[in-house]
Coordinates of C-alpha atoms and ligand atoms in Angstrom, one line a residue:
M1 CA 0.2 -26.8 -9.1
T2 CA 2.2 -25.0 -11.7
D3 CA 5.8 -24.1 -10.9
K4 CA 6.8 -22.3 -14.0
V5 CA 6.3 -18.6 -14.5
R6 CA 5.1 -17.7 -18.0
D7 CA 7.9 -16.3 -20.2
Y8 CA 6.1 -13.2 -21.4
W9 CA 3.1 -11.1 -20.2
R10 CA 1.0 -8.7 -22.3
N11 CA -0.8 -5.6 -20.9
F12 CA -4.6 -5.7 -20.6
V13 CA -5.9 -2.7 -22.5
G14 CA -9.6 -2.2 -23.3
G15 CA -10.4 -5.8 -22.8
E16 CA -7.5 -7.1 -25.1
W17 CA -4.1 -8.6 -24.2
V18 CA -1.6 -6.5 -26.1
D19 CA 2.1 -6.0 -26.7
A20 CA 3.5 -2.6 -26.0
A21 CA 2.7 -0.2 -28.9
D22 CA 6.5 0.1 -29.6
G23 CA 7.2 -3.6 -28.9
G24 CA 9.2 -2.8 -25.8
R25 CA 9.7 -5.2 -22.9
I26 CA 10.8 -5.0 -19.3
A27 CA 12.8 -7.9 -17.8
V28 CA 11.4 -8.9 -14.4
L29 CA 14.0 -10.1 -11.8
D30 CA 13.7 -12.6 -8.9
P31 CA 15.0 -10.6 -5.9
A32 CA 16.0 -13.9 -4.2
S33 CA 18.5 -14.6 -7.0
G34 CA 18.9 -11.4 -9.0
E35 CA 18.1 -13.5 -12.1
T36 CA 15.6 -12.6 -14.9
I37 CA 12.5 -14.7 -14.6
C38 CA 10.3 -13.3 -17.5
E39 CA 9.5 -10.3 -19.5
V40 CA 6.5 -8.0 -19.5
A41 CA 5.3 -5.6 -22.1
R42 CA 6.8 -2.1 -21.5
G43 CA 3.8 0.2 -21.7
S44 CA 4.5 3.8 -22.6
A45 CA 2.5 6.9 -23.5
A46 CA 0.9 5.3 -26.6
D47 CA -0.4 2.4 -24.5
I48 CA -1.7 4.7 -21.9
D49 CA -3.5 6.8 -24.5
R50 CA -5.2 3.6 -25.7
A51 CA -6.2 2.5 -22.2
V52 CA -7.5 6.0 -21.3
A53 CA -9.5 6.1 -24.5
A54 CA -11.1 2.7 -23.7
A55 CA -11.8 3.8 -20.1
R56 CA -13.4 7.1 -21.4
Q57 CA -15.5 5.2 -23.9
A58 CA -16.7 2.7 -21.2
F59 CA -17.5 5.5 -18.8
E60 CA -19.5 7.6 -21.4
S61 CA -21.4 4.5 -22.4
R62 CA -22.6 4.2 -18.8
V63 CA -22.0 0.5 -18.9
L64 CA -21.3 0.3 -15.2
L65 CA -24.0 2.9 -14.2
A66 CA -26.6 0.9 -16.2
M67 CA -26.0 -2.0 -13.8
T68 CA -27.8 -1.8 -10.5
P69 CA -25.4 -1.2 -7.6
A70 CA -26.2 -4.7 -6.4
A71 CA -25.1 -6.1 -9.8
R72 CA -21.8 -4.1 -9.5
G73 CA -21.4 -5.7 -6.1
E74 CA -22.0 -9.2 -7.6
L75 CA -19.3 -8.5 -10.1
M76 CA -16.8 -8.0 -7.3
F77 CA -18.0 -11.3 -5.8
E78 CA -17.4 -13.0 -9.1
I79 CA -13.9 -11.6 -9.5
A80 CA -13.2 -12.9 -6.0
R81 CA -14.5 -16.4 -7.1
Q82 CA -12.3 -16.3 -10.2
L83 CA -9.3 -15.6 -8.1
D84 CA -9.7 -19.1 -6.5
G85 CA -8.8 -20.6 -9.9
L86 CA -5.7 -18.4 -10.2
A87 CA -4.5 -18.6 -6.6
D88 CA -1.8 -21.2 -7.2
E89 CA -0.3 -19.1 -10.0
I90 CA -0.6 -15.9 -8.0
A91 CA 1.2 -17.4 -5.0
L92 CA 3.9 -18.6 -7.3
V93 CA 4.5 -15.2 -9.0
E94 CA 4.3 -13.3 -5.7
M95 CA 7.2 -15.6 -4.6
R96 CA 9.2 -15.2 -7.8
D97 CA 8.9 -11.5 -8.6
N98 CA 8.3 -10.1 -5.0
G99 CA 10.2 -12.5 -2.7
K100 CA 7.3 -13.6 -0.6
T101 CA 6.9 -17.1 0.7
L102 CA 4.3 -19.3 -1.1
Q103 CA 2.2 -19.2 2.1
N104 CA 2.2 -15.4 2.1
G105 CA 1.4 -15.4 -1.6
Y106 CA -1.8 -17.3 -0.8
K107 CA -2.5 -14.8 2.0
E108 CA -2.3 -12.0 -0.5
V109 CA -5.0 -13.8 -2.6
A110 CA -7.2 -14.2 0.5
L111 CA -6.8 -10.6 1.5
T112 CA -7.7 -9.5 -2.1
Q113 CA -10.8 -11.6 -2.0
R114 CA -11.7 -10.1 1.3
Y115 CA -11.4 -6.6 -0.2
L116 CA -13.5 -7.5 -3.2
R117 CA -16.2 -9.1 -1.0
Y118 CA -16.2 -6.2 1.5
Y119 CA -16.6 -3.6 -1.2
G120 CA -19.0 -5.8 -3.2
G121 CA -21.2 -5.9 -0.2
L122 CA -21.1 -2.1 0.1
A123 CA -22.0 -1.4 -3.5
D124 CA -25.7 -1.0 -2.7
K125 CA -25.2 0.8 0.6
L126 CA -23.6 4.1 -0.4
E127 CA -26.7 6.3 0.2
G128 CA -27.3 10.0 -0.4
R129 CA -29.3 12.3 1.9
Q130 CA -32.7 14.0 1.6
I131 CA -32.5 17.6 2.9
P132 CA -35.7 19.2 4.2
L133 CA -36.3 22.6 2.5
G134 CA -40.1 22.9 3.3
E135 CA -43.4 22.7 1.5
G136 CA -43.2 22.2 -2.3
L137 CA -39.6 21.4 -2.4
L138 CA -37.7 18.1 -2.6
D139 CA -33.9 18.1 -2.2
Y140 CA -31.6 15.1 -2.3
T141 CA -27.9 14.3 -2.8
V142 CA -26.4 11.6 -5.0
H143 CA -22.9 10.3 -5.2
M144 CA -21.5 10.7 -8.7
P145 CA -18.5 8.9 -10.0
Y146 CA -15.6 11.1 -11.2
G147 CA -15.1 9.3 -14.5
V148 CA -11.7 7.8 -15.4
S149 CA -9.7 6.9 -12.4
A150 CA -5.9 6.7 -12.9
Q151 CA -4.3 4.4 -10.4
I152 CA -0.6 3.9 -9.6
V153 CA 0.5 1.0 -7.5
P154 CA 3.9 0.2 -5.8
W155 CA 5.7 -3.1 -5.8
N156 CA 5.4 -4.2 -2.1
G157 CA 1.8 -5.4 -2.1
P158 CA 0.5 -4.8 -5.7
L159 CA -2.4 -7.3 -5.7
P160 CA -4.3 -6.2 -2.6
V161 CA -3.3 -2.5 -2.9
G162 CA -4.4 -2.5 -6.6
A163 CA -7.5 -4.5 -6.2
R164 CA -9.0 -2.5 -3.3
S165 CA -8.8 0.7 -5.3
V166 CA -10.2 -1.0 -8.4
A167 CA -13.1 -2.4 -6.4
C168 CA -13.9 1.0 -4.9
A169 CA -13.8 2.7 -8.3
L170 CA -15.9 0.1 -10.2
I171 CA -18.7 -0.2 -7.6
T172 CA -19.1 3.6 -7.6
G173 CA -19.3 3.6 -11.4
N174 CA -15.8 4.9 -12.3
T175 CA -13.7 3.2 -14.9
V176 CA -10.0 2.5 -14.3
V177 CA -6.6 2.6 -15.9
L178 CA -4.0 1.1 -13.5
K179 CA -0.3 1.3 -13.9
S180 CA 1.2 -1.7 -12.3
P181 CA 4.7 -1.7 -10.7
E182 CA 7.6 -2.5 -13.0
D183 CA 9.5 -4.4 -10.2
S184 CA 6.7 -6.7 -9.3
P185 CA 4.0 -6.7 -11.9
L186 CA 2.9 -10.3 -12.3
S187 CA 0.1 -10.7 -9.8
L188 CA -1.9 -7.8 -11.2
F189 CA -1.8 -9.4 -14.7
L190 CA -3.5 -12.4 -13.1
F191 CA -6.0 -10.0 -11.4
A192 CA -6.8 -8.6 -14.8
E193 CA -7.4 -12.2 -16.0
A194 CA -9.8 -12.7 -13.1
C195 CA -11.6 -9.5 -14.0
E196 CA -11.8 -10.6 -17.6
R197 CA -13.2 -14.1 -16.7
A198 CA -15.7 -12.4 -14.3
G199 CA -17.1 -10.3 -17.1
V200 CA -15.9 -6.8 -16.2
P201 CA -17.1 -4.7 -19.1
K202 CA -14.5 -4.1 -21.8
G203 CA -12.6 -0.9 -21.2
A204 CA -13.9 -0.5 -17.6
L205 CA -10.5 -1.7 -16.4
S206 CA -7.1 -1.6 -18.1
I207 CA -3.9 -2.7 -16.4
V208 CA -0.7 -1.5 -18.0
C209 CA 2.8 -2.2 -16.8
G210 CA 5.6 0.2 -17.5
Y211 CA 8.3 2.4 -16.0
G212 CA 7.1 5.2 -13.7
R213 CA 8.8 7.9 -15.7
E214 CA 7.2 6.6 -18.9
A215 CA 3.8 5.0 -18.4
G216 CA 3.3 6.4 -14.9
A217 CA 4.1 10.0 -15.8
A218 CA 2.0 9.7 -19.0
L219 CA -1.0 8.4 -17.1
V220 CA -1.1 11.1 -14.4
A221 CA -0.5 13.9 -17.0
H222 CA -3.1 12.5 -19.4
P223 CA -5.7 15.2 -20.3
D224 CA -8.6 12.8 -20.2
I225 CA -8.4 11.4 -16.6
D226 CA -10.6 12.7 -13.8
H227 CA -9.2 11.2 -10.7
I228 CA -5.9 9.8 -9.3
V229 CA -5.1 7.2 -6.7
F230 CA -1.4 7.1 -6.0
T231 CA 0.4 4.8 -3.6
G232 CA 4.2 5.2 -3.5
S233 CA 7.0 7.5 -2.2
V234 CA 6.6 11.1 -1.2
E235 CA 9.0 12.3 -4.0
T236 CA 7.0 10.6 -6.7
G237 CA 3.8 11.7 -5.1
K238 CA 4.9 15.3 -5.4
S239 CA 5.4 14.9 -9.1
V240 CA 2.0 13.2 -9.4
L241 CA 0.4 16.2 -7.6
R242 CA 2.2 18.6 -9.9
A243 CA 0.6 16.9 -12.9
A244 CA -2.9 16.8 -11.2
V245 CA -2.7 20.5 -10.4
E246 CA -2.8 21.3 -14.1
R247 CA -6.3 20.0 -14.5
V248 CA -7.5 20.5 -10.9
I249 CA -8.4 16.8 -10.4
P250 CA -8.7 15.1 -7.0
C251 CA -6.1 12.7 -5.7
V252 CA -6.0 10.0 -3.0
M253 CA -2.3 10.0 -1.9
E254 CA -1.0 7.1 0.1
L255 CA 2.7 7.9 0.7
G256 CA 5.5 6.8 3.0
G257 CA 5.9 6.6 6.7
K258 CA 8.2 6.5 9.7
S259 CA 5.7 5.2 12.1
A260 CA 6.6 5.3 15.8
G261 CA 5.5 3.1 18.7
I262 CA 5.8 4.7 22.2
V263 CA 6.7 2.2 24.9
Y264 CA 6.0 3.4 28.5
A265 CA 7.8 2.0 31.5
D266 CA 4.8 -0.1 32.6
A267 CA 4.4 -1.9 29.3
D268 CA 4.4 -5.7 29.0
L269 CA 7.9 -5.9 27.5
D270 CA 7.6 -9.4 26.0
L271 CA 4.4 -8.5 24.3
T272 CA 5.9 -5.2 23.1
A273 CA 9.0 -6.9 21.7
R274 CA 6.9 -9.5 19.8
N275 CA 4.6 -6.9 18.3
A276 CA 7.3 -4.4 17.5
A277 CA 9.4 -7.1 15.8
R278 CA 6.4 -8.2 13.8
G279 CA 5.7 -4.6 12.9
I280 CA 9.1 -4.0 11.4
F281 CA 10.4 -7.3 10.2
T282 CA 7.2 -8.5 8.3
H283 CA 7.8 -8.5 4.6
S284 CA 11.4 -7.4 5.4
G285 CA 10.1 -4.0 6.5
Q286 CA 8.7 -3.2 3.1
I287 CA 5.4 -2.0 4.4
C288 CA 4.5 1.7 4.5
S289 CA 3.0 1.5 8.0
A290 CA 5.9 -0.6 9.4
A291 CA 6.9 0.0 13.0
S292 CA 10.1 1.7 12.1
R293 CA 10.7 3.7 15.2
L294 CA 10.4 2.6 18.8
I295 CA 10.4 5.4 21.4
V296 CA 11.2 3.8 24.7
H297 CA 11.2 5.0 28.3
R298 CA 14.8 5.4 29.3
S299 CA 14.3 3.1 32.4
I300 CA 13.5 0.1 30.2
H301 CA 15.5 1.0 27.1
D302 CA 18.3 -1.6 27.6
Q303 CA 16.0 -4.3 28.7
L304 CA 13.7 -3.9 25.7
V305 CA 16.6 -3.7 23.3
E306 CA 17.8 -7.1 24.5
K307 CA 14.3 -8.6 23.9
L308 CA 14.1 -7.0 20.5
K309 CA 17.6 -8.4 19.7
A310 CA 16.3 -11.9 20.7
Q311 CA 13.3 -11.4 18.4
A312 CA 15.6 -10.5 15.5
G313 CA 17.7 -13.5 16.2
M314 CA 14.7 -15.9 16.0
R315 CA 14.1 -14.9 12.3
T316 CA 15.5 -16.8 9.4
V317 CA 16.4 -14.9 6.3
G318 CA 16.4 -16.4 2.8
P319 CA 14.4 -17.1 -0.4
G320 CA 10.6 -17.3 -0.1
A321 CA 10.9 -20.7 -1.9
E322 CA 12.7 -22.0 1.2
G323 CA 9.9 -20.8 3.5
R324 CA 12.1 -18.4 5.5
D325 CA 10.7 -15.8 7.9
M326 CA 12.1 -12.9 6.0
G327 CA 12.6 -12.8 2.2
P328 CA 14.7 -10.4 0.1
V329 CA 14.1 -6.7 -0.4
I330 CA 12.9 -5.9 -3.9
S331 CA 16.1 -4.8 -5.7
D332 CA 19.7 -4.0 -5.4
R333 CA 18.9 -0.3 -5.7
Q334 CA 16.7 -0.6 -2.6
L335 CA 19.2 -2.7 -0.7
L336 CA 22.0 -0.1 -1.4
R337 CA 19.7 2.6 -0.1
I338 CA 19.0 0.7 3.1
E339 CA 22.7 -0.1 3.6
G340 CA 23.7 3.5 3.0
L341 CA 21.3 4.8 5.6
C342 CA 22.6 2.2 8.1
Q343 CA 26.1 3.4 7.4
A344 CA 24.9 7.0 8.2
G345 CA 23.4 5.7 11.5
V346 CA 26.8 4.3 12.5
E347 CA 28.6 7.5 11.5
E348 CA 26.0 9.6 13.5
G349 CA 26.9 7.6 16.6
A350 CA 23.9 5.3 17.0
T351 CA 24.6 1.8 18.4
L352 CA 24.2 -1.0 15.9
V353 CA 22.7 -3.8 17.9
T354 CA 22.4 -6.3 15.1
G355 CA 22.4 -6.5 11.3
G356 CA 23.4 -3.4 9.4
S357 CA 24.6 -4.9 6.0
R358 CA 23.5 -7.3 3.4
L359 CA 23.9 -11.1 3.6
D360 CA 26.8 -12.5 1.6
Q361 CA 24.8 -14.6 -0.8
P362 CA 23.1 -14.1 -4.2
G363 CA 19.9 -12.0 -4.1
Y364 CA 19.0 -8.9 -2.1
F365 CA 18.9 -10.1 1.5
M366 CA 19.1 -7.7 4.5
P367 CA 19.1 -9.2 8.0
P368 CA 16.8 -7.8 10.7
T369 CA 18.6 -4.7 11.9
I370 CA 18.3 -2.7 15.2
F371 CA 19.9 0.6 16.2
S372 CA 19.6 1.7 19.9
G373 CA 20.5 4.9 21.6
V374 CA 19.2 6.9 18.6
T375 CA 18.5 10.6 19.0
P376 CA 15.6 12.3 17.2
R377 CA 17.7 14.5 14.9
M378 CA 19.7 11.6 13.3
R379 CA 18.9 10.8 9.7
I380 CA 18.0 7.2 10.6
A381 CA 15.3 8.6 13.0
N382 CA 13.7 10.6 10.2
E383 CA 14.2 9.0 6.8
E384 CA 12.2 6.0 5.6
F385 CA 14.3 2.8 5.2
F386 CA 11.5 0.7 3.7
G387 CA 13.5 -2.2 4.9
P388 CA 13.9 -4.3 8.1
V389 CA 15.6 -1.6 10.2
L390 CA 14.3 -0.6 13.6
V391 CA 15.6 2.5 15.4
V392 CA 15.1 2.8 19.2
I393 CA 15.0 6.2 20.7
P394 CA 15.0 6.8 24.5
F395 CA 12.6 9.4 26.2
D396 CA 12.0 10.6 29.7
T397 CA 8.5 12.1 29.8
P398 CA 5.2 11.4 28.0
E399 CA 5.2 14.9 26.5
E400 CA 8.7 14.3 25.1
A401 CA 7.7 10.9 23.7
V402 CA 4.7 12.4 21.8
E403 CA 6.9 15.2 20.6
I404 CA 9.5 12.8 19.2
A405 CA 6.7 10.6 17.7
N406 CA 5.2 13.6 15.9
G407 CA 8.5 15.1 15.0
T408 CA 9.1 13.7 11.5
D409 CA 7.6 14.8 8.2
Y410 CA 5.5 11.6 8.1
G411 CA 2.2 10.7 9.9
L412 CA 0.9 7.3 8.8
A413 CA 0.6 5.0 11.7
A414 CA 1.6 5.1 15.4
G415 CA 1.5 2.8 18.4
V416 CA 1.4 2.9 22.2
F417 CA 2.4 0.2 24.6
T418 CA 1.2 0.6 28.2
R419 CA -1.0 -1.1 30.8
D420 CA -2.4 2.3 31.8
L421 CA -5.6 3.0 29.8
R422 CA -5.7 6.6 30.7
L423 CA -2.1 7.1 29.4
A424 CA -3.0 5.1 26.3
H425 CA -5.9 7.4 25.5
W426 CA -3.9 10.5 26.4
T427 CA -1.2 9.5 24.0
A428 CA -3.5 8.3 21.1
D429 CA -5.3 11.6 21.3
R430 CA -2.0 13.5 20.7
L431 CA -0.4 11.3 18.1
V432 CA -0.7 12.8 14.6
A433 CA -1.2 9.7 12.5
G434 CA -3.9 8.1 10.4
Q435 CA -4.1 5.0 12.5
V436 CA -3.0 4.4 16.2
Y437 CA -2.6 0.9 17.6
V438 CA -2.5 0.2 21.4
N439 CA -0.5 -2.9 22.7
D440 CA -0.3 -4.3 19.2
W441 CA 0.7 -3.4 15.6
W442 CA -1.8 -3.3 12.7
V443 CA -5.0 -3.6 14.6
G444 CA -7.8 -3.7 12.0
G445 CA -7.4 -4.1 8.3
V446 CA -9.9 -4.2 5.4
E447 CA -12.6 -2.6 7.5
T448 CA -10.6 0.2 9.1
P449 CA -9.8 3.5 7.4
F450 CA -6.2 3.8 6.5
G451 CA -4.2 6.7 5.3
G452 CA -1.8 9.5 6.1
T453 CA -1.4 12.8 7.7
K454 CA 1.3 15.4 6.8
R455 CA 3.7 14.1 4.1
S456 CA 2.2 10.6 4.4
G457 CA -0.6 11.8 2.2
Y458 CA -4.3 12.3 2.4
G459 CA -7.5 10.5 1.6
R460 CA -8.3 7.1 3.0
E461 CA -8.2 3.6 1.6
K462 CA -9.9 0.6 3.3
G463 CA -13.1 0.7 5.3
Q464 CA -16.3 2.4 4.3
E465 CA -14.6 5.8 4.4
A466 CA -12.5 4.9 1.3
L467 CA -15.6 5.0 -0.9
L468 CA -15.9 8.7 -0.3
G469 CA -12.7 9.2 -2.2
Y470 CA -14.2 7.9 -5.4
V471 CA -17.4 9.9 -5.6
Q472 CA -18.5 13.5 -5.6
T473 CA -21.7 14.8 -4.2
K474 CA -24.4 16.2 -6.5
N475 CA -27.3 18.0 -4.9
V476 CA -30.7 18.0 -6.7
G477 CA -33.3 20.6 -5.7
I478 CA -36.8 20.3 -7.0
R479 CA -39.8 22.7 -6.8
Y480 CA -42.9 20.7 -7.6
Ligands
NAD501 P1 7.8 4.9 -6.0 O1 7.1 6.2 -5.7 O2 9.1 4.9 -6.6 O3 6.9 4.1 -7.1 C1 5.5 3.9 -6.9 C2 4.8 3.8 -8.2 O4 4.9 5.0 -8.9 C3 5.4 2.7 -9.2 O5 4.4 2.1 -9.9 C4 6.3 3.6 -10.1 O6 6.4 3.0 -11.4 C5 5.4 4.9 -10.2 N1 6.1 6.1 -10.6 C6 7.4 6.3 -10.5 N2 7.7 7.6 -11.0 C7 6.5 8.0 -11.5 C8 6.2 9.3 -12.1 N3 7.0 10.2 -12.4 N4 4.9 9.4 -12.4 C9 3.9 8.5 -12.1 N5 4.2 7.3 -11.6 C10 5.5 7.1 -11.2 O7 7.6 4.0 -4.7 P2 8.2 2.6 -4.5 O8 9.6 2.6 -4.2 O9 7.7 1.7 -5.6 O10 7.3 2.2 -3.2 C11 7.8 2.4 -1.9 C12 7.1 3.7 -1.4 O11 5.7 3.5 -1.4 C13 7.5 3.9 0.1 O12 7.7 5.2 0.3 C14 6.2 3.4 0.8 O13 6.1 3.9 2.1 C15 5.2 3.8 -0.1 N6 4.0 3.0 0.1 C16 2.9 3.6 0.7 C17 1.7 2.9 1.0 C18 0.6 3.5 1.6 O14 -0.5 2.9 1.6 N7 0.7 4.6 2.3 C19 1.7 1.5 0.6 C20 2.8 0.9 0.0 C21 3.9 1.7 -0.3

């Protein structure tokens, strides 16, 4: 297995590997050390122009639409196969530019292959309808691709998040320009390599790395794109939507979260503590649907906090290369934000149970952190940390618990912990969130529709439902 990250990576534009038009480069850091590991081409407006022109040309040539849907599906299977040969290098770069363990890097490859095979299998199953209009008439619907899909991906899970949107777009006949995240761009370059080896038609997919304010802004404001898939923060999402409004193009918006688990007094507390800790400490909390709030019945608050503290204490923190349970957060900027919000929690009067500030060592390491006795109006109960910080909020009645859970701007995921099935259903029914988990966190995955309500966004990724975000319905009515 290779243990050296390539020194320099070019963008993949219109089937060619190219330097930035202006020769610019971005230094990529290892968050476990803060040191530069390599450089990537710094795409900007000129590179985006070139990629969009290639995508437009590929779309107008109907190169994907000329393939049978089954053949487009086969193409996804082939990309998945090609990833096998790149898995070692992908695991390595996920460790180096993202802070994951090697084992989790391989898991990202496996997850990506699963998305490709899932959507590859669906390529020939997206069917239209025949609508009865009576004698002498035939009416049917078809799913049309939008055209050029502009996709913006965040740094926390670039490979699977990027690949699933690319797969949905390509099997439905759209072409894609994807802007990869500047903090953690390397695995998507290798995905582009797998696509090239698999024979994805030239121009059907371009992957350009660049800063959000340069390449990202140029892409979403480009006059020749037809569709946007954005995954990232609410603030950036708003600016993406402002650009989309100018040309009235549809968007799939996957934004942030402040997802709450409600824990009733009858819950299995060991199971709850295990799942809640997994829900917030996995990938150091840098998951949009992390279990970042726990709303706990007052009678078990202290007991559960003790169990959560024990869970936090079991976790080792350190470089992915050392195989620790929790790696670094992505950057110093992100770590400063997390620490600042922790400081606000202390000033607001919440009890800091464990953690709260960075580890005294090189790299960007934040220990598992828990606040108890939090009240719903505190900043730490409302703002997204995107780090390993859990806030525990006591409640007295189920109505109050649901009100607190639904009381933030976000609505991505939610959870319920109880042995009472009736109460579980009652609560799931009232939670305003795109996914609800009962007695677990992250039930489902590739097959289950995922997305936000409220400021967490709209549209769905994952599952069959995602495909509907990549097509528009055309009705054909015939008098014969
Ligand atoms: P971010 O919004 O800063 O960046 C996301 C992407 O947008 C990056 O590729 C960035 O370069 C690009 N970008 C930045 N400014 C832009 C602009 N003006 N125009 C176009 N693109 C621009 O978010 P982040 O800090 O990288 O990621 C963390 C956020 O993403 C969190 O809020 C998290 O909850 C959210 N997220 C959501 C999901 C989901 O599926 N709902 C998944 C992962 C992350």
